[in-house]
Amino acid sequence: MEPLHLGVDAGNSKTVALLCDVEGRVVGQARSGNGDIYGAESARAATDSVVGAVKEALTVAGVSVEQVAAAAFRLAGVDWPEDRAYWVEALATRLPELTRCSILNDGFAAIRCGEPSGVGVAVIAGTGSAVAGRGPRGDEWSMSFWIQDAHGASGLVARALRAVYRAALGLGPATTLTGRLLRFFGYPDVESMLHDFTRREGPRRAFGFHASAAREVVAAALEGDEVASALARAEGEHLADYALVTARMVGFPLTDQGASREQMGVPVVLAGPVLGSEGSPVMASLLAALPTRFPAGRPVRAVLPPVSGATLDALADTGVAITPAVLDRLRESAPPPEFLAT
């Protein structure tokens, strides 16, 4: 019975599970809903999403859970020791046959997507944001709730809406974001939008609801709107700051000490649709800020989706060498982009 390896990436928009063999060939995949114990309707609902994705991936592959040699769960909402303890118990109860699994914040999933060794810092901007690092001595740390600014698509739109509301009161500059967001969400005026988004029993207050409008903020910034440009610039600068903090927490040197960045640079893997979209002003801001805030940081664009990074972690946990051939097979057999789209 050939051993398989399982990677799970769970966030607020979706949960994805991937199974591959020891050569990196994907044999099963599945996706489900919100897997964040902080963001789902309940911790039980998040557990159902994660366990459901795992079971469906096993069904697609036509194998049993006993065939999984190692599993790597990279889950949004694993922020404190009690969160990890919750998942240890939940997985032991729901998937007791998984005898070898690691559980970390979803930020760790992206490190191997740009740095196969798994040593580096990952900055992800998706529906939300995640920043995590694994240092040269194996130290691990995640920004988690130390992130004090709302980021990712959801945070970007929340700040854009605040700018629109302030502009409507005459307390902030006029912005094309007003017309863009009214059209996108389908409201006749700003007060109607504010009312619906904030009323006591409003259906639109859940985390991530606004995230789909991030494309409007990005488009406004690319067209030169000063308010949108400032929002994107601030997000990129904050993420560069968080990369520096994370690198320091896991023991990376923070300067190049005279060596070239190619020789000494700390890999900073950049992932997620907010950073990966074509012409992303958030990415441009981060790349501009990184050399001054974190001179030793070497930006690397993720070449695999985070769930593939989680699967690589599972392979590495059993001693499988993450060679270029393994990476190529994982990339070639991965689900199509539309399967992973948010």
Coordinates of C-alpha atoms in Angstrom, one line a residue:
M1 CA 0.0 0.0 0.0
E2 CA 1.7 3.2 -1.2
P3 CA 1.8 5.9 1.4
L4 CA 0.0 9.2 0.7
H5 CA 0.4 12.7 2.0
L6 CA -2.4 15.1 2.9
G7 CA -2.3 18.9 2.9
V8 CA -5.2 21.0 4.1
D9 CA -5.5 24.8 3.7
A10 CA -8.5 26.3 5.5
G11 CA -9.6 29.9 5.5
N12 CA -12.7 32.0 5.7
S13 CA -13.6 31.7 2.0
K14 CA -12.9 28.0 1.6
T15 CA -11.2 24.9 2.8
V16 CA -9.1 22.8 0.3
A17 CA -7.6 19.3 0.8
L18 CA -5.0 17.7 -1.4
L19 CA -3.6 14.2 -1.5
C20 CA -0.4 13.2 -3.2
D21 CA 1.9 10.3 -3.5
V22 CA 5.6 10.3 -2.4
E23 CA 6.6 11.6 -5.8
G24 CA 4.3 14.6 -5.5
R25 CA 1.6 13.4 -7.9
V26 CA -1.9 14.6 -6.8
V27 CA -4.3 11.7 -6.5
G28 CA -7.3 13.4 -4.8
Q29 CA -8.6 16.8 -4.0
A30 CA -11.7 18.4 -2.5
R31 CA -13.0 21.8 -1.3
S32 CA -15.6 22.9 1.2
G33 CA -16.6 25.9 3.2
N34 CA -15.2 28.1 6.0
G35 CA -12.7 26.2 8.1
D36 CA -11.8 29.0 10.5
I37 CA -13.0 28.4 14.1
Y38 CA -13.1 32.1 14.6
G39 CA -14.9 33.0 11.3
A40 CA -17.3 30.1 10.7
E41 CA -20.8 30.0 12.2
S42 CA -19.4 27.8 15.0
A43 CA -16.2 25.8 15.8
R44 CA -18.2 22.7 14.9
A45 CA -19.1 24.1 11.5
A46 CA -15.4 24.8 10.8
T47 CA -14.6 21.3 11.9
D48 CA -17.2 19.9 9.6
S49 CA -15.7 21.8 6.7
V50 CA -12.2 20.6 7.3
V51 CA -13.2 16.9 8.0
G52 CA -15.6 17.0 5.1
A53 CA -12.9 18.1 2.7
V54 CA -10.5 15.4 3.9
K55 CA -13.1 12.7 3.5
E56 CA -14.1 13.8 0.1
A57 CA -10.4 14.0 -1.1
L58 CA -10.0 10.4 0.1
T59 CA -13.1 9.4 -1.8
V60 CA -11.9 11.0 -5.0
A61 CA -8.6 9.2 -4.6
G62 CA -10.4 5.9 -3.8
V63 CA -8.3 5.3 -0.7
S64 CA -8.8 5.0 3.0
V65 CA -7.5 7.3 5.7
E66 CA -5.1 4.6 6.9
Q67 CA -3.1 5.1 3.8
V68 CA -2.2 8.6 4.8
A69 CA 1.4 8.6 6.1
A70 CA 1.3 12.2 7.2
A71 CA -1.1 15.2 7.2
A72 CA -0.4 18.9 7.5
F73 CA -3.3 21.0 8.6
R74 CA -2.7 24.7 7.9
L75 CA -5.8 26.4 9.4
A76 CA -6.9 30.0 9.8
G77 CA -7.8 30.5 13.4
V78 CA -4.9 28.5 14.9
D79 CA -3.7 31.6 16.8
W80 CA -3.4 30.5 20.4
P81 CA -2.4 27.3 22.2
E82 CA -6.0 26.5 23.0
D83 CA -6.9 26.8 19.3
R84 CA -4.3 24.1 18.4
A85 CA -5.5 22.0 21.4
Y86 CA -9.1 22.3 20.0
W87 CA -8.0 20.9 16.6
V88 CA -5.8 18.1 18.2
E89 CA -8.9 16.9 20.0
A90 CA -11.3 17.4 17.1
L91 CA -9.1 15.5 14.6
A92 CA -8.4 12.7 17.1
T93 CA -12.1 12.3 17.5
R94 CA -13.3 12.7 13.9
L95 CA -10.2 11.2 12.1
P96 CA -8.6 8.9 14.6
E97 CA -6.8 7.0 11.9
L98 CA -4.6 10.0 11.2
T99 CA -1.7 9.1 13.5
R100 CA 0.8 11.7 12.2
C101 CA -0.4 15.2 11.6
S102 CA 0.9 18.7 12.2
I103 CA -1.4 21.7 12.9
L104 CA -0.4 25.3 12.3
N105 CA -1.8 28.6 11.3
D106 CA -2.6 28.9 7.6
G107 CA 0.2 31.4 7.1
F108 CA 2.7 28.5 7.2
A109 CA 1.1 26.9 4.1
A110 CA 2.7 29.4 1.8
I111 CA 6.4 29.2 2.8
R112 CA 7.2 26.1 0.6
C113 CA 5.2 27.7 -2.2
G114 CA 8.2 29.9 -2.9
E115 CA 11.0 28.4 -0.7
P116 CA 11.1 24.6 -1.0
S117 CA 13.2 24.3 2.2
G118 CA 10.3 25.6 4.3
V119 CA 12.6 28.1 5.9
G120 CA 11.5 31.7 5.4
V121 CA 8.6 34.1 6.0
A122 CA 5.3 34.0 4.2
V123 CA 3.0 36.9 3.6
I124 CA -0.5 36.0 2.4
A125 CA -3.2 38.5 1.5
G126 CA -6.4 36.7 0.5
T127 CA -9.8 37.3 2.1
G128 CA -7.8 38.2 5.2
S129 CA -4.1 38.2 5.8
A130 CA -1.6 35.8 7.4
V131 CA 2.0 36.2 8.1
A132 CA 4.1 33.4 9.5
G133 CA 7.8 32.3 9.6
R134 CA 10.0 29.3 10.1
G135 CA 13.6 30.3 11.1
P136 CA 17.0 28.8 10.4
R137 CA 16.9 26.8 13.7
G138 CA 13.4 25.6 13.2
D139 CA 11.7 28.3 15.3
E140 CA 8.1 29.0 14.2
W141 CA 5.9 32.0 14.8
S142 CA 2.8 33.5 13.4
M143 CA 1.6 37.2 13.5
S144 CA -2.0 36.0 14.2
F145 CA -3.7 38.5 16.4
W146 CA -0.6 40.6 16.6
I147 CA -1.8 41.9 13.2
Q148 CA -3.4 45.2 14.3
D149 CA -4.6 46.4 10.9
A150 CA -7.3 44.7 8.8
H151 CA -5.7 43.4 5.7
G152 CA -6.4 41.3 2.7
A153 CA -9.4 41.9 0.5
S154 CA -11.8 42.2 3.4
G155 CA -9.7 44.8 5.2
L156 CA -9.0 46.7 2.0
V157 CA -12.7 47.1 1.3
A158 CA -13.6 47.9 4.9
R159 CA -11.1 50.8 4.8
A160 CA -12.5 51.9 1.4
L161 CA -16.0 51.9 2.8
R162 CA -14.9 54.0 5.7
A163 CA -13.3 56.5 3.3
V164 CA -16.6 56.6 1.3
Y165 CA -18.6 57.3 4.5
R166 CA -16.2 60.0 5.6
A167 CA -16.4 61.6 2.1
A168 CA -20.2 61.6 2.3
L169 CA -20.0 63.6 5.6
G170 CA -17.5 66.1 4.1
L171 CA -14.8 64.8 6.5
G172 CA -12.6 63.2 3.9
P173 CA -11.7 63.8 0.2
A174 CA -14.0 62.9 -2.6
T175 CA -13.1 59.6 -4.2
T176 CA -14.3 57.5 -7.2
L177 CA -14.6 54.7 -4.7
T178 CA -18.1 56.1 -3.9
G179 CA -19.5 55.5 -7.3
R180 CA -17.6 52.2 -7.7
L181 CA -18.8 50.6 -4.5
L182 CA -22.4 51.9 -4.8
R183 CA -22.6 50.2 -8.3
F184 CA -20.8 47.1 -7.1
F185 CA -23.1 46.5 -4.2
G186 CA -26.2 47.9 -5.8
Y187 CA -27.2 50.8 -3.6
P188 CA -28.7 54.2 -4.7
D189 CA -26.8 56.2 -2.2
V190 CA -24.2 56.0 0.6
E191 CA -26.7 56.1 3.5
S192 CA -28.6 53.1 2.1
M193 CA -25.4 51.2 1.9
L194 CA -24.2 52.2 5.4
H195 CA -27.6 51.2 6.8
D196 CA -27.7 47.8 5.2
F197 CA -24.1 47.0 6.2
T198 CA -24.5 48.1 9.9
R199 CA -28.2 47.5 10.8
R200 CA -28.8 45.1 13.8
E201 CA -30.2 42.2 11.8
G202 CA -28.4 43.0 8.5
P203 CA -27.4 40.0 6.5
R204 CA -24.1 41.6 5.3
R205 CA -22.0 41.9 8.5
A206 CA -20.2 38.6 8.3
F207 CA -16.4 38.6 7.8
G208 CA -15.4 38.3 4.2
F209 CA -18.7 39.5 2.7
H210 CA -17.2 42.7 1.4
A211 CA -14.0 41.1 0.1
S212 CA -15.4 40.6 -3.4
A213 CA -15.3 44.4 -3.9
A214 CA -11.5 44.5 -3.5
R215 CA -11.2 44.5 -7.3
E216 CA -12.9 47.9 -7.3
V217 CA -10.5 49.3 -4.9
V218 CA -7.5 48.0 -6.9
A219 CA -9.0 49.3 -10.1
A220 CA -9.5 52.7 -8.6
A221 CA -5.9 52.8 -7.4
L222 CA -4.6 51.8 -10.8
E223 CA -6.6 54.6 -12.3
G224 CA -5.0 57.1 -10.0
D225 CA -7.6 57.7 -7.4
E226 CA -5.6 59.2 -4.5
V227 CA -7.7 57.7 -1.7
A228 CA -7.6 54.2 -3.2
S229 CA -3.9 54.5 -3.9
A230 CA -3.2 55.5 -0.3
L231 CA -5.2 52.5 1.0
A232 CA -3.2 50.1 -1.2
R233 CA 0.1 51.8 -0.3
A234 CA -0.7 51.5 3.5
E235 CA -1.6 47.9 3.2
G236 CA 1.7 47.0 1.4
E237 CA 3.8 49.0 3.9
H238 CA 2.1 47.3 6.9
L239 CA 2.7 43.8 5.4
A240 CA 6.4 44.7 4.9
D241 CA 6.6 45.7 8.6
Y242 CA 5.0 42.4 9.6
A243 CA 7.5 40.4 7.5
L244 CA 10.3 42.1 9.4
V245 CA 8.7 41.4 12.8
T246 CA 8.2 37.8 11.9
A247 CA 11.7 37.3 10.6
R248 CA 13.1 38.7 13.9
M249 CA 10.8 36.5 16.0
V250 CA 12.1 33.3 14.3
G251 CA 15.8 34.2 14.5
F252 CA 16.7 35.5 11.0
P253 CA 19.4 38.1 10.6
L254 CA 17.8 41.5 9.7
T255 CA 20.6 42.9 7.6
D256 CA 22.7 41.6 4.7
Q257 CA 26.0 42.3 6.5
G258 CA 27.5 43.3 3.1
A259 CA 26.5 40.2 1.2
S260 CA 24.2 40.2 -1.8
R261 CA 20.6 39.7 -1.2
E262 CA 20.8 36.6 -3.4
Q263 CA 23.4 35.1 -1.0
M264 CA 22.0 36.2 2.3
G265 CA 18.5 37.3 1.7
V266 CA 15.7 35.9 3.9
P267 CA 13.0 34.5 1.6
V268 CA 9.8 36.4 1.9
V269 CA 7.2 34.4 0.0
L270 CA 4.3 36.5 -1.2
A271 CA 1.0 34.8 -1.9
G272 CA -2.8 35.4 -2.1
P273 CA -5.0 37.0 -4.7
V274 CA -4.5 40.6 -3.3
L275 CA -0.8 40.3 -3.9
G276 CA -0.9 38.0 -7.0
S277 CA -3.4 40.0 -9.1
E278 CA -1.9 41.6 -12.2
G279 CA -0.6 45.0 -11.5
S280 CA -1.5 44.8 -7.8
P281 CA -0.8 48.2 -6.2
V282 CA -0.6 46.4 -2.8
M283 CA 2.2 44.2 -4.2
A284 CA 4.0 47.2 -5.7
S285 CA 3.8 49.0 -2.3
L286 CA 5.2 46.0 -0.4
L287 CA 8.0 45.6 -2.9
A288 CA 8.9 49.2 -2.5
A289 CA 8.8 49.2 1.3
L290 CA 10.7 45.9 1.9
P291 CA 14.2 47.2 1.1
T292 CA 14.0 50.0 3.5
R293 CA 12.1 48.2 6.3
F294 CA 13.7 44.8 6.0
P295 CA 17.0 45.0 4.0
A296 CA 17.7 41.3 4.4
G297 CA 14.3 40.3 3.0
R298 CA 14.3 38.8 -0.5
P299 CA 10.8 38.8 -2.0
V300 CA 9.7 35.6 -3.7
R301 CA 6.4 35.2 -5.5
A302 CA 4.6 32.0 -4.6
V303 CA 4.5 29.5 -7.6
L304 CA 2.1 27.1 -6.0
P305 CA -1.2 27.6 -4.1
P306 CA -1.1 27.4 -0.3
V307 CA -2.7 23.9 -0.2
S308 CA 0.2 22.6 -2.2
G309 CA 2.5 24.1 0.3
A310 CA 0.7 22.3 3.1
T311 CA 1.1 19.1 1.1
L312 CA 4.8 19.7 0.8
D313 CA 5.0 20.1 4.5
A314 CA 3.4 16.7 4.9
L315 CA 5.9 15.2 2.5
A316 CA 8.8 16.8 4.4
D317 CA 7.4 15.5 7.7
T318 CA 8.1 12.0 6.6
G319 CA 11.6 12.8 5.3
V320 CA 10.7 13.1 1.6
A321 CA 13.2 15.4 -0.1
I322 CA 11.4 18.4 -1.8
T323 CA 13.3 18.2 -5.1
P324 CA 12.6 20.1 -8.3
A325 CA 11.0 16.9 -9.7
V326 CA 8.6 16.7 -6.8
L327 CA 7.7 20.3 -7.2
D328 CA 7.1 19.9 -10.9
R329 CA 4.9 16.9 -10.5
L330 CA 2.9 18.6 -7.8
R331 CA 2.5 21.7 -10.0
E332 CA 1.5 19.6 -13.1
S333 CA -1.1 17.5 -11.3
A334 CA -2.6 20.3 -9.2
P335 CA -6.3 21.1 -9.5
P336 CA -7.1 23.8 -12.1
P337 CA -7.1 27.4 -11.0
E338 CA -10.9 27.6 -11.1
F339 CA -11.1 24.9 -8.5
L340 CA -9.0 27.0 -6.1
A341 CA -10.6 30.3 -6.9
T342 CA -12.2 32.3 -4.1

